[in-house]
Tab-separated table of C-alpha atoms in Angstrom:
chain	number	residue	atom	x	y	z
A	1	UNK	CA	0.000	0.000	0.000
A	2	UNK	CA	2.999	2.325	-0.287
A	3	UNK	CA	2.163	3.166	-3.914
A	4	UNK	CA	0.221	6.360	-3.131
A	5	UNK	CA	1.299	9.858	-2.259
A	6	UNK	CA	0.273	11.401	1.019
A	7	UNK	CA	-2.031	14.356	0.564
A	8	UNK	CA	-0.294	17.684	1.202
A	9	UNK	CA	-0.926	19.416	4.485
A	10	UNK	CA	-1.052	23.158	5.159
A	11	UNK	CA	2.233	24.886	5.863
A	12	UNK	CA	2.888	27.494	8.562
A	13	UNK	CA	2.384	30.092	5.797
A	14	UNK	CA	-1.168	28.825	5.255
A	15	UNK	CA	-1.861	28.819	8.989
A	16	UNK	CA	-0.681	32.423	9.273
A	17	UNK	CA	-3.784	33.524	7.332
A	18	UNK	CA	-5.960	32.466	10.287
A	19	UNK	CA	-5.218	35.824	11.923
A	20	UNK	CA	-7.913	37.265	9.622
A	21	UNK	CA	-10.512	34.533	10.276
A	22	UNK	CA	-13.631	35.535	12.183
A	23	UNK	CA	-16.436	38.039	12.047
A	24	UNK	CA	-15.526	41.721	11.920
A	25	UNK	CA	-17.130	45.171	11.824
A	26	UNK	CA	-15.240	47.857	9.961
A	27	UNK	CA	-15.198	51.629	9.745
A	28	UNK	CA	-14.119	52.558	6.227
A	29	UNK	CA	-13.339	55.537	4.062
A	30	UNK	CA	-13.929	55.305	0.331
A	31	UNK	CA	-11.875	57.886	-1.552
A	32	UNK	CA	-13.156	59.672	-4.648
A	33	UNK	CA	-12.246	57.652	-7.712
A	34	UNK	CA	-13.649	56.707	-11.079
A	35	UNK	CA	-15.846	54.182	-9.216
A	36	UNK	CA	-17.302	56.306	-6.392
A	37	UNK	CA	-17.718	59.846	-5.106
A	38	UNK	CA	-16.151	58.739	-1.822
A	39	UNK	CA	-17.196	59.066	1.795
A	40	UNK	CA	-17.409	57.138	5.061
A	41	UNK	CA	-18.833	53.622	5.163
A	42	UNK	CA	-19.227	50.649	7.451
A	43	UNK	CA	-18.472	47.067	6.546
A	44	UNK	CA	-19.298	43.626	7.849
A	45	UNK	CA	-16.643	40.966	7.138
A	46	UNK	CA	-16.907	37.206	7.619
A	47	UNK	CA	-13.774	35.143	7.000
A	48	UNK	CA	-13.105	31.462	7.567
A	49	UNK	CA	-10.352	28.942	7.074
A	50	UNK	CA	-11.573	26.320	4.604
A	51	UNK	CA	-10.642	23.380	2.375
A	52	UNK	CA	-8.429	21.511	4.834
A	53	UNK	CA	-6.715	24.692	6.025
A	54	UNK	CA	-5.288	25.802	2.671
A	55	UNK	CA	-7.537	28.842	2.131
A	56	UNK	CA	-8.987	31.853	3.902
A	57	UNK	CA	-12.340	32.715	2.339
A	58	UNK	CA	-13.491	36.259	3.087
A	59	UNK	CA	-16.804	37.933	2.268
A	60	UNK	CA	-17.595	41.550	3.014
A	61	UNK	CA	-20.529	43.889	2.540
A	62	UNK	CA	-20.046	47.651	2.708
A	63	UNK	CA	-22.900	49.982	3.619
A	64	UNK	CA	-23.072	53.684	2.815
A	65	UNK	CA	-26.047	55.949	3.435
A	66	UNK	CA	-28.092	53.012	4.731
A	67	UNK	CA	-27.713	50.734	1.700
A	68	UNK	CA	-25.265	48.171	0.341
A	69	UNK	CA	-22.651	49.982	-1.721
A	70	UNK	CA	-19.896	47.425	-2.315
A	71	UNK	CA	-19.382	43.711	-1.704
A	72	UNK	CA	-16.316	41.500	-2.043
A	73	UNK	CA	-15.355	37.842	-2.097
A	74	UNK	CA	-11.682	37.093	-1.509
A	75	UNK	CA	-9.870	33.774	-1.495
A	76	UNK	CA	-6.411	33.907	0.085
A	77	UNK	CA	-3.825	31.123	-0.023
A	78	UNK	CA	-0.121	30.437	-0.036
A	79	UNK	CA	1.429	29.119	-3.254
A	80	UNK	CA	4.023	26.642	-2.036
A	81	UNK	CA	5.584	26.335	-5.514
A	82	UNK	CA	6.191	30.065	-6.038
A	83	UNK	CA	6.544	30.788	-2.322
A	84	UNK	CA	4.103	33.687	-2.503
A	85	UNK	CA	0.703	34.526	-1.099
A	86	UNK	CA	-2.175	34.801	-3.566
A	87	UNK	CA	-5.464	36.662	-3.411
A	88	UNK	CA	-8.257	35.781	-5.817
A	89	UNK	CA	-10.520	38.851	-5.618
A	90	UNK	CA	-14.050	39.360	-6.843
A	91	UNK	CA	-16.236	42.368	-6.133
A	92	UNK	CA	-19.527	44.007	-6.972
A	93	UNK	CA	-17.902	46.244	-9.591
A	94	UNK	CA	-17.976	43.148	-11.786
A	95	UNK	CA	-14.408	43.167	-13.068
A	96	UNK	CA	-12.670	39.812	-13.207
A	97	UNK	CA	-8.910	40.000	-12.555
A	98	UNK	CA	-6.771	38.225	-15.176
A	99	UNK	CA	-4.630	36.743	-12.409
A	100	UNK	CA	-4.540	36.729	-8.610
A	101	UNK	CA	-2.791	39.364	-6.557
A	102	UNK	CA	0.594	38.155	-5.317
A	103	UNK	CA	2.837	39.134	-2.464
A	104	UNK	CA	3.906	38.383	1.052
A	105	UNK	CA	4.327	39.553	4.604
A	106	UNK	CA	6.394	42.604	5.519
A	107	UNK	CA	6.417	42.677	9.303
A	108	UNK	CA	2.760	42.669	10.408
A	109	UNK	CA	1.435	43.547	6.933
A	110	UNK	CA	0.315	41.197	4.189
A	111	UNK	CA	0.841	43.088	0.912
A	112	UNK	CA	-0.654	41.759	-2.326
A	113	UNK	CA	-0.476	43.418	-5.775
A	114	UNK	CA	-2.344	42.627	-8.978
A	115	UNK	CA	-2.409	44.224	-12.388
A	116	UNK	CA	-4.957	44.491	-15.161
A	117	UNK	CA	-5.545	46.572	-18.256
A	118	UNK	CA	-7.182	49.204	-15.988
A	119	UNK	CA	-4.077	49.563	-13.827
A	120	UNK	CA	-2.684	48.055	-10.637
A	121	UNK	CA	-4.274	47.381	-7.271
A	122	UNK	CA	-2.452	46.888	-3.997
A	123	UNK	CA	-4.149	45.345	-0.947
A	124	UNK	CA	-2.439	45.907	2.413
A	125	UNK	CA	-3.757	44.043	5.469
A	126	UNK	CA	-2.009	45.029	8.710
A	127	UNK	CA	-2.468	43.121	11.967
A	128	UNK	CA	-2.875	45.648	14.781
A	129	UNK	CA	-3.618	43.105	17.526
A	130	UNK	CA	-5.623	39.879	18.014
A	131	UNK	CA	-8.906	41.757	17.657
A	132	UNK	CA	-8.069	44.503	15.144
A	133	UNK	CA	-6.640	44.819	11.667
A	134	UNK	CA	-6.479	47.573	9.100
A	135	UNK	CA	-6.826	47.308	5.358
A	136	UNK	CA	-6.237	49.590	2.447
A	137	UNK	CA	-6.789	49.127	-1.243
A	138	UNK	CA	-4.716	51.386	-3.430
A	139	UNK	CA	-4.661	52.031	-7.167
A	140	UNK	CA	-1.823	52.978	-9.502
A	141	UNK	CA	-1.733	53.220	-13.274
A	142	UNK	CA	2.002	52.372	-13.272
A	143	UNK	CA	2.571	50.434	-9.995
A	144	UNK	CA	4.760	53.260	-8.698
A	145	UNK	CA	2.595	56.071	-7.304
A	146	UNK	CA	-0.192	54.588	-5.171
A	147	UNK	CA	-3.445	56.375	-4.276
A	148	UNK	CA	-5.848	55.139	-1.611
A	149	UNK	CA	-9.189	53.857	-2.927
A	150	UNK	CA	-10.503	52.327	0.308
A	151	UNK	CA	-9.154	52.219	3.863
A	152	UNK	CA	-10.612	50.645	6.964
A	153	UNK	CA	-10.106	49.451	10.499
A	154	UNK	CA	-11.837	46.190	11.451
A	155	UNK	CA	-12.659	44.991	14.946
A	156	UNK	CA	-13.490	41.410	15.830
A	157	UNK	CA	-17.088	40.686	16.877
A	158	UNK	CA	-17.100	38.472	19.984
């Protein structure tokens, strides 16, 4: 019976994503852009570790002026072959990214960048403490000068 391969198991890099698992309430600021006029918002985020511990699946719904204004579905993982984190991102703007965002940890921040024909997006998730993290999404036409599109601080719901 030694003619089969053992199924892979999550690495420490996969397990590190669990810091973002849970249910969160966020206070956000949407900045004026080609997609929105900008302004304050709140967000509800639910994230869970799934598929044998290899993925963090995150769903969020943003509310502005009493109605849903933006929703996201993110799938985070660690690519053991390329030794990089990946973020497969989908949102209510309806654009489908040609490839996942890629990146890694810099201190307490997970930084992921993706490009498309519209430009480049950078997602920065910073762990503040066990019950708080911040996030910012930035845009750049050339991946050099970054402008904030959305920022937020998220607190764990107990």
